[in-house]
Short mmCIF file of C-alpha atoms in Angstrom, two decimals:
data_model
loop_
_atom_site.label_atom_id
_atom_site.label_comp_id
_atom_site.label_asym_id
_atom_site.label_seq_id
_atom_site.Cartn_x
_atom_site.Cartn_y
_atom_site.Cartn_z
CA MET A 1 -1.47 -4.45 33.16
CA ALA A 2 -4.66 -2.60 34.04
CA THR A 3 -7.29 -4.33 36.11
CA LEU A 4 -10.96 -3.62 35.97
CA ALA A 5 -12.75 -2.70 39.15
CA ALA A 6 -16.02 -4.42 39.60
CA GLU A 7 -18.89 -2.22 40.62
CA PHE A 8 -22.06 -3.51 42.26
CA ARG A 9 -25.30 -1.74 42.47
CA ARG A 10 -27.05 -2.17 45.82
CA TRP A 11 -30.87 -1.88 45.83
CA THR A 12 -33.24 -0.67 48.46
CA ARG A 13 -36.37 -2.56 49.30
CA GLU A 14 -38.46 0.25 47.90
CA GLU A 15 -36.57 0.13 44.55
CA TYR A 16 -36.82 -3.65 44.43
CA GLU A 17 -40.58 -3.62 45.12
CA ARG A 18 -41.01 -1.00 42.39
CA LEU A 19 -39.15 -3.24 39.91
CA VAL A 20 -41.44 -6.13 40.85
CA GLU A 21 -44.63 -4.02 40.46
CA GLU A 22 -43.46 -2.72 37.09
CA GLY A 23 -42.88 -6.24 35.77
CA PHE A 24 -39.12 -5.81 35.37
CA PHE A 25 -38.50 -9.49 36.19
CA GLN A 26 -39.70 -12.53 34.27
CA PRO A 27 -43.01 -14.05 35.39
CA GLY A 28 -42.38 -16.85 37.81
CA GLU A 29 -38.68 -15.80 38.36
CA ARG A 30 -37.83 -16.58 42.01
CA LEU A 31 -35.76 -13.72 43.52
CA GLU A 32 -35.05 -12.17 46.88
CA LEU A 33 -33.35 -9.05 48.13
CA VAL A 34 -30.60 -9.64 50.80
CA ASP A 35 -28.35 -6.84 51.95
CA GLY A 36 -29.00 -4.79 48.85
CA PHE A 37 -28.29 -7.58 46.36
CA ILE A 38 -30.90 -9.37 44.27
CA TYR A 39 -30.30 -13.18 44.38
CA GLU A 40 -31.85 -15.75 42.19
CA MET A 41 -33.25 -18.54 44.34
CA THR A 42 -32.23 -22.05 43.39
CA PRO A 43 -34.89 -24.36 41.90
CA GLN A 44 -36.58 -26.71 44.41
CA GLY A 45 -35.99 -30.43 44.12
CA GLY A 46 -38.46 -32.94 45.45
CA LEU A 47 -36.76 -33.29 48.85
CA HIS A 48 -36.72 -29.56 49.43
CA ALA A 49 -40.37 -29.18 48.46
CA THR A 50 -41.43 -32.11 50.67
CA VAL A 51 -39.60 -30.73 53.80
CA VAL A 52 -41.04 -27.26 53.25
CA TRP A 53 -44.58 -28.81 53.00
CA LYS A 54 -44.07 -30.98 56.10
CA VAL A 55 -42.66 -28.07 58.17
CA HIS A 56 -45.64 -25.94 57.09
CA GLU A 57 -48.14 -28.57 58.11
CA VAL A 58 -46.49 -29.49 61.46
CA LEU A 59 -46.18 -25.86 62.48
CA ARG A 60 -49.67 -24.86 61.31
CA ALA A 61 -51.20 -27.65 63.41
CA LEU A 62 -49.66 -26.30 66.67
CA LEU A 63 -50.07 -22.56 66.22
CA PRO A 64 -51.68 -20.69 69.10
CA ALA A 65 -54.40 -18.17 68.32
CA GLY A 66 -53.06 -14.95 66.76
CA PHE A 67 -50.28 -16.62 64.71
CA PHE A 68 -50.13 -17.88 61.14
CA VAL A 69 -47.68 -19.50 58.73
CA ARG A 70 -46.43 -17.86 55.52
CA SER A 71 -44.68 -20.10 53.00
CA GLN A 72 -42.17 -18.63 50.57
CA MET A 73 -43.43 -15.06 50.87
CA PRO A 74 -41.48 -11.86 51.49
CA LEU A 75 -40.49 -10.42 54.87
CA ALA A 76 -39.69 -6.71 54.89
CA LEU A 77 -36.77 -7.03 57.41
CA ALA A 78 -34.58 -4.00 56.48
CA PRO A 79 -34.42 -1.08 54.08
CA ASP A 80 -32.18 -3.18 51.84
CA SER A 81 -33.60 -6.67 52.46
CA GLU A 82 -36.76 -8.56 51.51
CA PRO A 83 -35.99 -12.28 51.78
CA GLU A 84 -38.47 -14.98 51.01
CA PRO A 85 -37.88 -17.72 53.58
CA ASP A 86 -39.37 -21.11 53.08
CA ILE A 87 -41.51 -20.69 56.19
CA ALA A 88 -42.13 -17.72 58.50
CA VAL A 89 -44.43 -17.85 61.53
CA ILE A 90 -45.94 -14.46 61.98
CA GLN A 91 -47.83 -12.98 64.87
CA GLY A 92 -51.07 -11.29 63.81
CA ASP A 93 -53.69 -11.89 61.18
CA PRO A 94 -52.87 -12.35 57.49
CA GLU A 95 -55.19 -9.42 56.59
CA ASP A 96 -52.97 -7.15 58.73
CA PHE A 97 -50.40 -7.31 55.93
CA SER A 98 -52.52 -6.50 52.87
CA ASP A 99 -50.72 -3.20 52.43
CA GLY A 100 -47.19 -4.39 53.08
CA HIS A 101 -45.18 -7.46 54.05
CA PRO A 102 -44.58 -8.36 57.70
CA GLU A 103 -41.47 -6.77 59.17
CA MET A 104 -40.83 -9.48 61.74
CA ALA A 105 -41.39 -13.24 62.33
CA VAL A 106 -41.31 -15.22 65.50
CA LEU A 107 -39.76 -18.22 63.60
CA VAL A 108 -38.00 -18.25 60.24
CA VAL A 109 -37.26 -21.60 58.57
CA GLU A 110 -35.06 -22.26 55.55
CA VAL A 111 -34.72 -25.66 53.92
CA ALA A 112 -31.20 -25.95 52.55
CA ASP A 113 -29.68 -28.24 50.01
CA ALA A 114 -27.96 -26.36 47.16
CA SER A 115 -28.69 -23.10 49.12
CA LEU A 116 -26.94 -24.17 52.34
CA ALA A 117 -24.03 -21.59 52.11
CA HIS A 118 -26.50 -18.78 51.34
CA ASP A 119 -28.89 -19.76 54.13
CA ALA A 120 -26.14 -20.40 56.76
CA GLN A 121 -24.18 -17.23 56.02
CA ARG A 122 -25.84 -14.32 54.33
CA LYS A 123 -29.41 -15.00 55.42
CA LYS A 124 -28.43 -16.22 58.95
CA SER A 125 -26.64 -12.87 59.46
CA LEU A 126 -29.56 -10.90 58.05
CA TYR A 127 -32.09 -12.67 60.33
CA ALA A 128 -29.83 -12.18 63.34
CA ARG A 129 -29.46 -8.42 62.54
CA ALA A 130 -33.20 -8.09 62.17
CA GLY A 131 -33.76 -9.67 65.58
CA VAL A 132 -35.45 -12.91 64.50
CA GLN A 133 -35.31 -14.88 67.77
CA ASP A 134 -35.76 -18.35 66.27
CA TYR A 135 -34.04 -19.28 62.99
CA TRP A 136 -34.07 -22.89 61.83
CA ILE A 137 -32.11 -24.35 58.93
CA PHE A 138 -33.14 -27.78 57.75
CA ASN A 139 -30.02 -29.30 56.17
CA ALA A 140 -31.52 -31.73 53.73
CA ARG A 141 -28.14 -33.25 52.79
CA GLU A 142 -27.11 -33.97 56.40
CA ARG A 143 -30.67 -34.75 57.55
CA ALA A 144 -30.34 -32.41 60.48
CA LEU A 145 -31.91 -29.26 61.93
CA GLU A 146 -29.76 -26.32 62.96
CA VAL A 147 -31.57 -24.20 65.57
CA ASN A 148 -30.21 -20.62 65.97
CA ARG A 149 -31.31 -18.38 68.82
CA ASP A 150 -30.42 -15.36 70.96
CA PRO A 151 -29.33 -12.85 68.25
CA VAL A 152 -26.93 -10.12 69.37
CA HIS A 153 -25.26 -7.63 67.04
CA GLY A 154 -26.05 -9.68 63.96
CA VAL A 155 -24.84 -13.05 65.33
CA TYR A 156 -26.75 -15.85 66.90
CA ARG A 157 -25.19 -16.72 70.23
CA SER A 158 -26.94 -20.09 70.50
CA ARG A 159 -26.60 -22.78 67.81
CA GLN A 160 -27.69 -26.35 68.21
CA VAL A 161 -27.67 -29.12 65.58
CA LEU A 162 -30.36 -31.75 66.05
CA ARG A 163 -30.57 -35.14 64.42
CA LEU A 164 -33.69 -37.00 63.24
CA GLN A 165 -34.35 -38.70 66.62
CA GLU A 166 -33.99 -35.55 68.64
CA ARG A 167 -36.69 -33.03 69.58
CA VAL A 168 -37.23 -29.34 69.12
CA SER A 169 -39.59 -26.80 70.71
CA PRO A 170 -40.32 -23.56 68.83
CA LEU A 171 -39.99 -20.44 71.03
CA PHE A 172 -43.55 -19.44 70.19
CA ALA A 173 -44.86 -22.78 71.67
CA PRO A 174 -42.24 -23.84 74.23
CA ASP A 175 -44.40 -26.56 75.72
CA VAL A 176 -44.55 -28.40 72.38
CA SER A 177 -41.85 -30.96 71.69
CA ILE A 178 -41.54 -32.08 68.03
CA LEU A 179 -39.49 -34.99 66.77
CA VAL A 180 -37.15 -33.65 64.08
CA MET A 181 -37.98 -36.75 62.02
CA ASN A 182 -41.50 -35.41 61.63
CA PHE A 183 -40.24 -32.77 59.30
CA PHE A 184 -38.46 -35.13 56.93
CA PRO A 185 -39.78 -37.84 54.56
CA SER A 186 -40.67 -41.03 56.47
CA ARG A 187 -38.21 -42.99 54.21
CA PHE A 188 -35.41 -41.33 56.28
CA GLN A 189 -36.63 -43.12 59.41
CA ASP A 190 -34.66 -46.23 58.40
CA SER A 191 -31.45 -44.22 58.03
CA LYS A 192 -31.28 -42.79 61.48
#
């Protein structure tokens, strides 16, 4: 019995951006390029959207001068990758990137529910290979924050899981201590 070999076409970031510019994809279609593959991003539920908004607001309030927050916008991390993390803290001025997406972030945040496997495997490896020093995954199902740091050869050597009543300090603002609960809906406070 003959078997069919599956062939995959890997895309470069340049090819992907050209497809976007030429209107190849449907308007409003949420896609991202990771390791040469184009992935459709899962639709956001209410919890996901609320956590993204809360993370954005908390981080924006504590940014030092010369940093800004991008929400669900591309990062040009590698020749074959242009992910769109839920949150990225970028050093510089937003106008610095009017001709191209940032190539690095000081903090990348993903809010994971249905996307947990993708965020904790493919994207985690991509962010580590790109040298992102601080990668957070908000696990909406488990009501926890996974903090990944110290990337070496595509792997984070430090991984810490924090619960709602614990605190986290972003590397870009090490003197700030944030209660993990502040990133989640207040209704979770009763379910510590």
